[in-house]
Amino acid sequence: MNAAGEADHIVMLRDTMRRFIDKEMPRELAQKWDKENVFPRDVHDKLVELGLTGLTVAEEYGGSGRDITATIMVIEELCSRSMAVGCAYIQSTCYAGLNISEVASEEQRRTLLPRVASEGLMVAYGFSEPDVGADLASVRTTAVREGDELVINGNKRFCSGAKISEYIYALVRTGPVEEKYRNLSLVLIPPDSEGIEMTAQDTMGLKGGGTFDISFDDVRVPVSNVVGGEEGLGQGWSKLVGPGLDIEKIEVAAMALGIARGAVNDAWNYAQERVQFGKPICTIQSVRHMLADVKTKFEACRLMTYNAAALIDANQPAAADTSMAKLFVCDTARDIVLTCQQIMGAYGYVRDFDMQRYVRDVLVMPILGGSSAIQRNNIANLLKLPR
C-alpha cells in the first residue's frame, strides 16, 4: 500500500496506465481526437489487449473478476488525458460489463460477457427522451410484441457513443402507461437495425464517440434481446435502479476526478514555468493560494471517490456514499478546473492548450448520471431526513 492508501495491485496498475497514456495517448493525439470528434478504436483495442475491459467480468466469463476500485482508477487515468478514450472504456466495462453481469439472463451473460473481456464490446445508454430526463419512468418509446419480435417506436436523446457501440441499451415501455413503473423493459437494440435514424448533436465537450438523437420507426428486434430474457419483460425498472446505479454515480465522479487532475497538473507546472516581473508566478501569493486550494479540493475528491468504490468492493451499503461522492466531486471538480483556468490566464482559453478542453468537459459532470439536485434529494432520502 502506498502513501495514498492504495493497495499494491492498484499502485502497479496505475503505473501501467500512466506508461500506457504517455505512449498511446500523447497530448497531440488527444487534442486531435477532441478537435475532429473521432474515436480512436485502436487505443481502445490496446486497452482490451491489456485485459482492462475484463475488470468488471467474472473469471468464469473470461474476465479477471469484478474490481470496482481498479475500474474507477482506470477511468480516472484515461479521463485525465482524453474523454474520447475514457467514455468508450466506460461503455464497455460499466454499461456493458456491469449491467450484463448483474441483470441479464444467464444465456446473455455467456454470450456477451466474454466479448466485453476479449473484444471490448460497448453499449450506449438509450434512456433520455426529448421530454424525459430525470423522470425516466415516464419514457414514451414503446415496444410492442409481435410473435417472437418486439416492434419499437419512439425517440431517444443524448445517446452518447451510439455509433461506436454494438447495442443501444434502451429503456422502453412494454405495457400501459398508467402503470408507470411496472411496464418498462430494457432492450438491446443494434444501432444498425432497419428503421433507426441517428442525428448527431454538436456538444460543447465529450468529443470522440459522438452524442445522438435517435428515432425508432418500426424497429424489430428478437424478444431474446430483452435484458433478462423473456422473463425481463416489464421488469426494466427494477433492473435499472439496481446495484449498478451506485457504481454509475462514481463512474461519473471518476471522470470528473480525472479531468480535475489533468487541470491541476497543468496549472501547477505552468505556474512554475511562467515568469512575470522576473519571477515565476507561483511566487505570487494569490496564485499560491489558488494552487493550494485546488490541491486540497482535489485530495478531498479523491478520498470520497475511492472510499465509495471500496465500500462497493466490500459489499457494504454505499448508496448514500456514492450520491455524496457524485455530488461533491462533480461540483468541486468544476470549481477546480475553472480556478486552474484562471491561473493560466489567457493561455487557459486558447485551443493550443488542454485547459480549455478540461473546462468544456467538466461543465457537464454535475449533470451526467443524475444531476446535483437529484443527488441532494437522494442523500436526504437515504439518510432518512423527514419530509
One Martini backbone bead per residue (centre of mass of N, CA, C, O) as a GRO file, in nm:
protein
  387
    1MET     BB    1   0.097   0.035   0.022
    2ASN     BB    2   0.061   0.362  -0.020
    3ALA     BB    3   0.034   0.693   0.080
    4ALA     BB    4  -0.271   0.690  -0.054
    5GLY     BB    5  -0.393   0.391   0.018
    6GLU     BB    6  -0.301   0.189  -0.200
    7ALA     BB    7  -0.298  -0.091  -0.335
    8ASP     BB    8  -0.067  -0.270  -0.498
    9HIS     BB    9  -0.235  -0.329  -0.760
   10ILE     BB   10  -0.306  -0.029  -0.806
   11VAL     BB   11  -0.023   0.084  -0.831
   12MET     BB   12   0.061  -0.088  -1.077
   13LEU     BB   13  -0.175  -0.006  -1.262
   14ARG     BB   14  -0.117   0.298  -1.264
   15ASP     BB   15   0.161   0.277  -1.391
   16THR     BB   16   0.064   0.142  -1.649
   17MET     BB   17  -0.129   0.369  -1.739
   18ARG     BB   18   0.085   0.599  -1.763
   19ARG     BB   19   0.248   0.461  -1.982
   20PHE     BB   20   0.022   0.428  -2.184
   21ILE     BB   21  -0.050   0.729  -2.218
   22ASP     BB   22   0.227   0.828  -2.313
   23LYS     BB   23   0.228   0.637  -2.569
   24GLU     BB   24  -0.098   0.626  -2.681
   25MET     BB   25  -0.185   0.940  -2.541
   26PRO     BB   26  -0.088   1.195  -2.649
   27ARG     BB   27  -0.165   1.520  -2.660
   28GLU     BB   28  -0.188   1.552  -2.971
   29LEU     BB   29  -0.405   1.327  -3.000
   30ALA     BB   30  -0.618   1.432  -2.803
   31GLN     BB   31  -0.663   1.693  -2.964
   32LYS     BB   32  -0.753   1.557  -3.227
   33TRP     BB   33  -1.001   1.401  -3.121
   34ASP     BB   34  -1.147   1.654  -3.026
   35LYS     BB   35  -1.150   1.828  -3.286
   36GLU     BB   36  -1.268   1.571  -3.476
   37ASN     BB   37  -1.456   1.374  -3.331
   38VAL     BB   38  -1.292   1.096  -3.253
   39PHE     BB   39  -1.246   0.742  -3.235
   40PRO     BB   40  -0.981   0.541  -3.097
   41ARG     BB   41  -0.989   0.213  -3.145
   42ASP     BB   42  -0.693   0.126  -3.112
   43VAL     BB   43  -0.679   0.203  -2.811
   44HIS     BB   44  -0.905   0.025  -2.710
   45ASP     BB   45  -0.774  -0.241  -2.804
   46LYS     BB   46  -0.526  -0.212  -2.608
   47LEU     BB   47  -0.692  -0.234  -2.350
   48VAL     BB   48  -0.788  -0.518  -2.408
   49GLU     BB   49  -0.504  -0.653  -2.418
   50LEU     BB   50  -0.460  -0.576  -2.102
   51GLY     BB   51  -0.752  -0.656  -1.959
   52LEU     BB   52  -0.942  -0.396  -1.875
   53THR     BB   53  -1.239  -0.504  -1.968
   54GLY     BB   54  -1.226  -0.743  -1.728
   55LEU     BB   55  -1.288  -0.587  -1.440
   56THR     BB   56  -1.626  -0.670  -1.465
   57VAL     BB   57  -1.551  -0.979  -1.512
   58ALA     BB   58  -1.584  -1.285  -1.461
   59GLU     BB   59  -1.392  -1.563  -1.496
   60GLU     BB   60  -1.616  -1.751  -1.626
   61TYR     BB   61  -1.628  -1.510  -1.873
   62GLY     BB   62  -1.306  -1.400  -1.910
   63GLY     BB   63  -1.220  -1.246  -1.672
   64SER     BB   64  -1.073  -1.102  -1.359
   65GLY     BB   65  -1.280  -0.977  -1.193
   66ARG     BB   66  -1.437  -0.781  -0.979
   67ASP     BB   67  -1.301  -0.427  -0.980
   68ILE     BB   68  -1.388  -0.117  -0.894
   69THR     BB   69  -1.133   0.036  -0.816
   70ALA     BB   70  -0.979  -0.024  -1.078
   71THR     BB   71  -1.186   0.095  -1.273
   72ILE     BB   72  -1.183   0.384  -1.160
   73MET     BB   73  -0.884   0.434  -1.209
   74VAL     BB   74  -0.889   0.407  -1.517
   75ILE     BB   75  -1.085   0.634  -1.566
   76GLU     BB   76  -0.919   0.860  -1.446
   77GLU     BB   77  -0.670   0.834  -1.627
   78LEU     BB   78  -0.805   0.866  -1.905
   79CYS     BB   79  -0.957   1.147  -1.835
   80SER     BB   80  -0.688   1.314  -1.799
   81ARG     BB   81  -0.662   1.304  -2.133
   82SER     BB   82  -0.939   1.137  -2.258
   83MET     BB   83  -1.276   1.106  -2.341
   84ALA     BB   84  -1.269   0.925  -2.594
   85VAL     BB   85  -1.159   0.683  -2.417
   86GLY     BB   86  -1.309   0.687  -2.142
   87CYS     BB   87  -1.604   0.648  -2.242
   88ALA     BB   88  -1.564   0.378  -2.389
   89TYR     BB   89  -1.474   0.220  -2.142
   90ILE     BB   90  -1.744   0.250  -1.993
   91GLN     BB   91  -1.923   0.112  -2.212
   92SER     BB   92  -1.786  -0.160  -2.150
   93THR     BB   93  -1.745  -0.213  -1.835
   94CYS     BB   94  -2.026  -0.085  -1.738
   95TYR     BB   95  -2.265  -0.087  -1.935
   96ALA     BB   96  -2.197  -0.383  -2.000
   97GLY     BB   97  -2.055  -0.555  -1.779
   98LEU     BB   98  -2.231  -0.484  -1.529
   99ASN     BB   99  -2.520  -0.517  -1.636
  100ILE     BB  100  -2.499  -0.805  -1.743
  101SER     BB  101  -2.407  -0.934  -1.477
  102GLU     BB  102  -2.670  -0.839  -1.301
  103VAL     BB  103  -2.946  -0.853  -1.528
  104ALA     BB  104  -2.901  -1.081  -1.701
  105SER     BB  105  -2.901  -1.357  -1.853
  106GLU     BB  106  -2.723  -1.636  -1.881
  107GLU     BB  107  -2.707  -1.634  -2.187
  108GLN     BB  108  -2.608  -1.339  -2.210
  109ARG     BB  109  -2.353  -1.373  -2.048
  110ARG     BB  110  -2.221  -1.600  -2.231
  111THR     BB  111  -2.225  -1.416  -2.489
  112LEU     BB  112  -2.115  -1.113  -2.390
  113LEU     BB  113  -1.884  -1.109  -2.174
  114PRO     BB  114  -1.647  -1.223  -2.345
  115ARG     BB  115  -1.657  -0.969  -2.534
  116VAL     BB  116  -1.578  -0.760  -2.332
  117ALA     BB  117  -1.297  -0.885  -2.257
  118SER     BB  118  -1.190  -0.953  -2.573
  119GLU     BB  119  -1.330  -0.677  -2.740
  120GLY     BB  120  -1.486  -0.431  -2.604
  121LEU     BB  121  -1.775  -0.422  -2.577
  122MET     BB  122  -2.043  -0.190  -2.649
  123VAL     BB  123  -2.272   0.038  -2.489
  124ALA     BB  124  -2.562   0.248  -2.514
  125TYR     BB  125  -2.758   0.477  -2.377
  126GLY     BB  126  -3.141   0.468  -2.386
  127PHE     BB  127  -3.318   0.694  -2.196
  128SER     BB  128  -3.354   0.960  -2.295
  129GLU     BB  129  -3.583   1.223  -2.391
  130PRO     BB  130  -3.719   1.505  -2.505
  131ASP     BB  131  -3.934   1.475  -2.228
  132VAL     BB  132  -3.697   1.298  -2.076
  133GLY     BB  133  -3.506   1.268  -1.780
  134ALA     BB  134  -3.523   1.204  -1.462
  135ASP     BB  135  -3.812   1.073  -1.549
  136LEU     BB  136  -3.781   0.766  -1.672
  137ALA     BB  137  -4.072   0.631  -1.623
  138SER     BB  138  -4.187   0.832  -1.875
  139VAL     BB  139  -4.145   0.682  -2.114
  140ARG     BB  140  -4.252   0.653  -2.477
  141THR     BB  141  -4.112   0.429  -2.580
  142THR     BB  142  -4.208   0.146  -2.771
  143ALA     BB  143  -4.286  -0.218  -2.720
  144VAL     BB  144  -4.427  -0.453  -2.939
  145ARG     BB  145  -4.554  -0.762  -2.954
  146GLU     BB  146  -4.461  -1.000  -3.233
  147GLY     BB  147  -4.419  -1.276  -3.128
  148ASP     BB  148  -4.058  -1.290  -3.144
  149GLU     BB  149  -4.106  -0.974  -3.144
  150LEU     BB  150  -4.011  -0.631  -3.138
  151VAL     BB  151  -4.176  -0.313  -3.177
  152ILE     BB  152  -4.015  -0.001  -3.227
  153ASN     BB  153  -4.115   0.330  -3.094
  154GLY     BB  154  -3.940   0.645  -3.108
  155ASN     BB  155  -3.733   0.852  -2.879
  156LYS     BB  156  -3.392   0.957  -2.834
  157ARG     BB  157  -3.154   1.112  -2.606
  158PHE     BB  158  -2.828   1.128  -2.543
  159CYS     BB  159  -2.656   0.903  -2.723
  160SER     BB  160  -2.366   0.804  -2.631
  161GLY     BB  161  -2.190   0.608  -2.860
  162ALA     BB  162  -2.384   0.464  -3.069
  163LYS     BB  163  -2.191   0.418  -3.329
  164ILE     BB  164  -1.967   0.237  -3.147
  165SER     BB  165  -2.185   0.027  -3.081
  166GLU     BB  166  -2.359  -0.275  -3.051
  167TYR     BB  167  -2.563  -0.134  -2.842
  168ILE     BB  168  -2.875  -0.024  -2.729
  169TYR     BB  169  -2.966   0.056  -2.393
  170ALA     BB  170  -3.309   0.042  -2.368
  171LEU     BB  171  -3.587   0.222  -2.252
  172VAL     BB  172  -3.914   0.074  -2.250
  173ARG     BB  173  -4.255   0.038  -2.334
  174THR     BB  174  -4.464  -0.275  -2.249
  175GLY     BB  175  -4.719  -0.100  -2.146
  176PRO     BB  176  -4.918   0.068  -1.970
  177VAL     BB  177  -4.884   0.397  -1.859
  178GLU     BB  178  -5.039   0.385  -1.585
  179GLU     BB  179  -4.810   0.169  -1.510
  180LYS     BB  180  -4.526   0.313  -1.476
  181TYR     BB  181  -4.319   0.080  -1.329
  182ARG     BB  182  -4.440  -0.209  -1.471
  183ASN     BB  183  -4.389  -0.134  -1.809
  184LEU     BB  184  -4.072  -0.195  -1.828
  185SER     BB  185  -3.787  -0.222  -2.057
  186LEU     BB  186  -3.486  -0.378  -2.152
  187VAL     BB  187  -3.308  -0.321  -2.467
  188LEU     BB  188  -3.119  -0.466  -2.728
  189ILE     BB  189  -3.011  -0.238  -2.990
  190PRO     BB  190  -2.908  -0.227  -3.293
  191PRO     BB  191  -2.791   0.059  -3.468
  192ASP     BB  192  -2.832  -0.097  -3.769
  193SER     BB  193  -3.121  -0.104  -3.775
  194GLU     BB  194  -3.406  -0.101  -3.922
  195GLY     BB  195  -3.542   0.233  -3.853
  196ILE     BB  196  -3.285   0.392  -3.785
  197GLU     BB  197  -3.217   0.732  -3.671
  198MET     BB  198  -2.939   0.960  -3.673
  199THR     BB  199  -2.851   1.261  -3.477
  200ALA     BB  200  -2.619   1.480  -3.435
  201GLN     BB  201  -2.462   1.643  -3.164
  202ASP     BB  202  -2.324   1.966  -3.073
  203THR     BB  203  -2.110   1.953  -2.837
  204MET     BB  204  -1.886   2.100  -2.627
  205GLY     BB  205  -1.809   1.810  -2.531
  206LEU     BB  206  -1.736   1.487  -2.539
  207LYS     BB  207  -1.544   1.384  -2.747
  208GLY     BB  208  -1.568   1.103  -3.011
  209GLY     BB  209  -1.845   0.915  -3.000
  210GLY     BB  210  -2.078   1.085  -2.970
  211THR     BB  211  -2.404   1.250  -2.993
  212PHE     BB  212  -2.758   1.133  -3.003
  213ASP     BB  213  -3.036   1.122  -3.190
  214ILE     BB  214  -3.313   0.880  -3.180
  215SER     BB  215  -3.506   0.693  -3.414
  216PHE     BB  216  -3.799   0.474  -3.410
  217ASP     BB  217  -3.922   0.274  -3.698
  218ASP     BB  218  -4.016  -0.024  -3.676
  219VAL     BB  219  -3.824  -0.179  -3.488
  220ARG     BB  220  -3.667  -0.502  -3.498
  221VAL     BB  221  -3.651  -0.743  -3.230
  222PRO     BB  222  -3.581  -0.983  -3.036
  223VAL     BB  223  -3.693  -1.098  -2.738
  224SER     BB  224  -3.400  -1.194  -2.651
  225ASN     BB  225  -3.311  -0.874  -2.611
  226VAL     BB  226  -3.411  -0.882  -2.344
  227VAL     BB  227  -3.325  -0.800  -2.041
  228GLY     BB  228  -3.344  -1.127  -1.903
  229GLY     BB  229  -3.526  -1.196  -2.110
  230GLU     BB  230  -3.850  -1.276  -2.113
  231GLU     BB  231  -3.864  -1.219  -1.797
  232GLY     BB  232  -3.790  -0.899  -1.844
  233LEU     BB  233  -4.064  -0.824  -1.899
  234GLY     BB  234  -4.150  -0.542  -1.705
  235GLN     BB  235  -3.843  -0.522  -1.535
  236GLY     BB  236  -3.675  -0.254  -1.587
  237TRP     BB  237  -3.677  -0.089  -1.323
  238SER     BB  238  -3.529  -0.290  -1.134
  239LYS     BB  239  -3.273  -0.300  -1.322
  240LEU     BB  240  -3.203   0.008  -1.324
  241VAL     BB  241  -3.212   0.041  -0.981
  242GLY     BB  242  -2.982  -0.114  -0.904
  243PRO     BB  243  -2.653  -0.154  -0.807
  244GLY     BB  244  -2.536  -0.004  -1.064
  245LEU     BB  245  -2.608   0.289  -0.980
  246ASP     BB  246  -2.377   0.338  -0.779
  247ILE     BB  247  -2.149   0.305  -0.987
  248GLU     BB  248  -2.228   0.527  -1.185
  249LYS     BB  249  -2.170   0.766  -0.997
  250ILE     BB  250  -1.851   0.699  -0.978
  251GLU     BB  251  -1.784   0.720  -1.269
  252VAL     BB  252  -1.832   1.026  -1.288
  253ALA     BB  253  -1.639   1.104  -1.065
  254ALA     BB  254  -1.388   0.990  -1.212
  255MET     BB  255  -1.401   1.175  -1.451
  256ALA     BB  256  -1.377   1.441  -1.291
  257LEU     BB  257  -1.111   1.369  -1.152
  258GLY     BB  258  -0.940   1.349  -1.408
  259ILE     BB  259  -0.981   1.634  -1.511
  260ALA     BB  260  -0.875   1.777  -1.257
  261ARG     BB  261  -0.589   1.659  -1.266
  262GLY     BB  262  -0.505   1.778  -1.533
  263ALA     BB  263  -0.543   2.075  -1.445
  264VAL     BB  264  -0.356   2.082  -1.198
  265ASN     BB  265  -0.096   1.997  -1.336
  266ASP     BB  266  -0.086   2.229  -1.543
  267ALA     BB  267  -0.097   2.468  -1.341
  268TRP     BB  268   0.145   2.392  -1.168
  269ASN     BB  269   0.356   2.405  -1.399
  270TYR     BB  270   0.297   2.685  -1.513
  271ALA     BB  271   0.359   2.851  -1.246
  272GLN     BB  272   0.675   2.770  -1.268
  273GLU     BB  273   0.728   2.881  -1.575
  274ARG     BB  274   0.590   3.148  -1.540
  275VAL     BB  275   0.715   3.477  -1.604
  276GLN     BB  276   0.692   3.762  -1.378
  277PHE     BB  277   0.880   4.009  -1.270
  278GLY     BB  278   1.128   3.783  -1.257
  279LYS     BB  279   0.905   3.558  -1.166
  280PRO     BB  280   0.733   3.313  -1.078
  281ILE     BB  281   0.389   3.295  -1.021
  282CYS     BB  282   0.415   3.103  -0.762
  283THR     BB  283   0.515   3.360  -0.578
  284ILE     BB  284   0.234   3.454  -0.577
  285GLN     BB  285  -0.001   3.453  -0.343
  286SER     BB  286  -0.266   3.415  -0.504
  287VAL     BB  287  -0.160   3.167  -0.660
  288ARG     BB  288  -0.082   2.988  -0.424
  289HIS     BB  289  -0.369   2.970  -0.309
  290MET     BB  290  -0.502   2.838  -0.552
  291LEU     BB  291  -0.319   2.587  -0.553
  292ALA     BB  292  -0.388   2.492  -0.268
  293ASP     BB  293  -0.691   2.459  -0.314
  294VAL     BB  294  -0.689   2.248  -0.548
  295LYS     BB  295  -0.534   2.031  -0.399
  296THR     BB  296  -0.730   1.996  -0.164
  297LYS     BB  297  -0.987   1.934  -0.327
  298PHE     BB  298  -0.877   1.690  -0.476
  299GLU     BB  299  -0.826   1.509  -0.230
  300ALA     BB  300  -1.121   1.496  -0.142
  301CYS     BB  301  -1.224   1.366  -0.401
  302ARG     BB  302  -1.053   1.110  -0.392
  303LEU     BB  303  -1.154   0.997  -0.121
  304MET     BB  304  -1.455   0.974  -0.194
  305THR     BB  305  -1.436   0.789  -0.439
  306TYR     BB  306  -1.266   0.546  -0.305
  307ASN     BB  307  -1.455   0.490  -0.074
  308ALA     BB  308  -1.699   0.403  -0.242
  309ALA     BB  309  -1.555   0.172  -0.391
  310ALA     BB  310  -1.479   0.008  -0.136
  311LEU     BB  311  -1.766  -0.051  -0.043
  312ILE     BB  312  -1.849  -0.213  -0.291
  313ASP     BB  313  -1.621  -0.430  -0.274
  314ALA     BB  314  -1.735  -0.500   0.035
  315ASN     BB  315  -2.053  -0.510   0.033
  316GLN     BB  316  -2.153  -0.228   0.115
  317PRO     BB  317  -2.331   0.022   0.190
  318ALA     BB  318  -2.347   0.306  -0.080
  319ALA     BB  319  -2.564   0.510  -0.174
  320ALA     BB  320  -2.490   0.770  -0.018
  321ASP     BB  321  -2.186   0.780  -0.092
  322THR     BB  322  -2.224   0.803  -0.402
  323SER     BB  323  -2.390   1.061  -0.400
  324MET     BB  324  -2.183   1.236  -0.251
  325ALA     BB  325  -1.957   1.198  -0.455
  326LYS     BB  326  -2.099   1.302  -0.704
  327LEU     BB  327  -2.164   1.581  -0.599
  328PHE     BB  328  -1.885   1.682  -0.493
  329VAL     BB  329  -1.691   1.614  -0.728
  330CYS     BB  330  -1.836   1.757  -0.966
  331ASP     BB  331  -1.855   2.041  -0.842
  332THR     BB  332  -1.551   2.069  -0.759
  333ALA     BB  333  -1.418   2.017  -1.033
  334ARG     BB  334  -1.528   2.266  -1.165
  335ASP     BB  335  -1.384   2.465  -0.973
  336ILE     BB  336  -1.098   2.373  -1.024
  337VAL     BB  337  -1.081   2.426  -1.330
  338LEU     BB  338  -1.151   2.731  -1.323
  339THR     BB  339  -0.906   2.805  -1.151
  340CYS     BB  340  -0.688   2.697  -1.344
  341GLN     BB  341  -0.760   2.888  -1.572
  342GLN     BB  342  -0.685   3.147  -1.418
  343ILE     BB  343  -0.385   3.081  -1.379
  344MET     BB  344  -0.342   3.077  -1.708
  345GLY     BB  345  -0.524   3.261  -1.833
  346ALA     BB  346  -0.523   3.302  -2.167
  347TYR     BB  347  -0.408   3.005  -2.203
  348GLY     BB  348  -0.689   2.877  -2.091
  349TYR     BB  349  -0.849   2.974  -2.384
  350VAL     BB  350  -0.679   2.817  -2.584
  351ARG     BB  351  -0.639   2.550  -2.811
  352ASP     BB  352  -0.327   2.478  -2.748
  353PHE     BB  353  -0.459   2.407  -2.477
  354ASP     BB  354  -0.612   2.185  -2.246
  355MET     BB  355  -0.789   2.360  -2.056
  356GLN     BB  356  -1.039   2.408  -2.240
  357ARG     BB  357  -1.121   2.107  -2.234
  358TYR     BB  358  -1.170   2.074  -1.938
  359VAL     BB  359  -1.397   2.278  -1.926
  360ARG     BB  360  -1.594   2.146  -2.130
  361ASP     BB  361  -1.609   1.867  -1.978
  362VAL     BB  362  -1.684   1.950  -1.673
  363LEU     BB  363  -1.969   2.095  -1.706
  364VAL     BB  364  -2.134   1.806  -1.726
  365MET     BB  365  -2.091   1.645  -1.458
  366PRO     BB  366  -2.343   1.755  -1.280
  367ILE     BB  367  -2.545   1.598  -1.492
  368LEU     BB  368  -2.444   1.334  -1.505
  369GLY     BB  369  -2.590   1.063  -1.351
  370GLY     BB  370  -2.733   1.276  -1.204
  371SER     BB  371  -2.794   1.544  -1.070
  372SER     BB  372  -2.732   1.743  -0.805
  373ALA     BB  373  -3.027   1.761  -0.718
  374ILE     BB  374  -3.079   1.457  -0.709
  375GLN     BB  375  -2.857   1.391  -0.498
  376ARG     BB  376  -2.979   1.553  -0.268
  377ASN     BB  377  -3.233   1.387  -0.251
  378ASN     BB  378  -3.100   1.116  -0.200
  379ILE     BB  379  -2.954   1.184   0.062
  380ALA     BB  380  -3.196   1.267   0.233
  381ASN     BB  381  -3.348   0.995   0.197
  382LEU     BB  382  -3.123   0.790   0.285
  383LEU     BB  383  -3.097   0.956   0.573
  384LYS     BB  384  -3.394   1.007   0.673
  385LEU     BB  385  -3.518   1.276   0.613
  386PRO     BB  386  -3.772   1.447   0.687
  387ARG     BB  387  -4.050   1.580   0.497
   0.00000   0.00000   0.00000
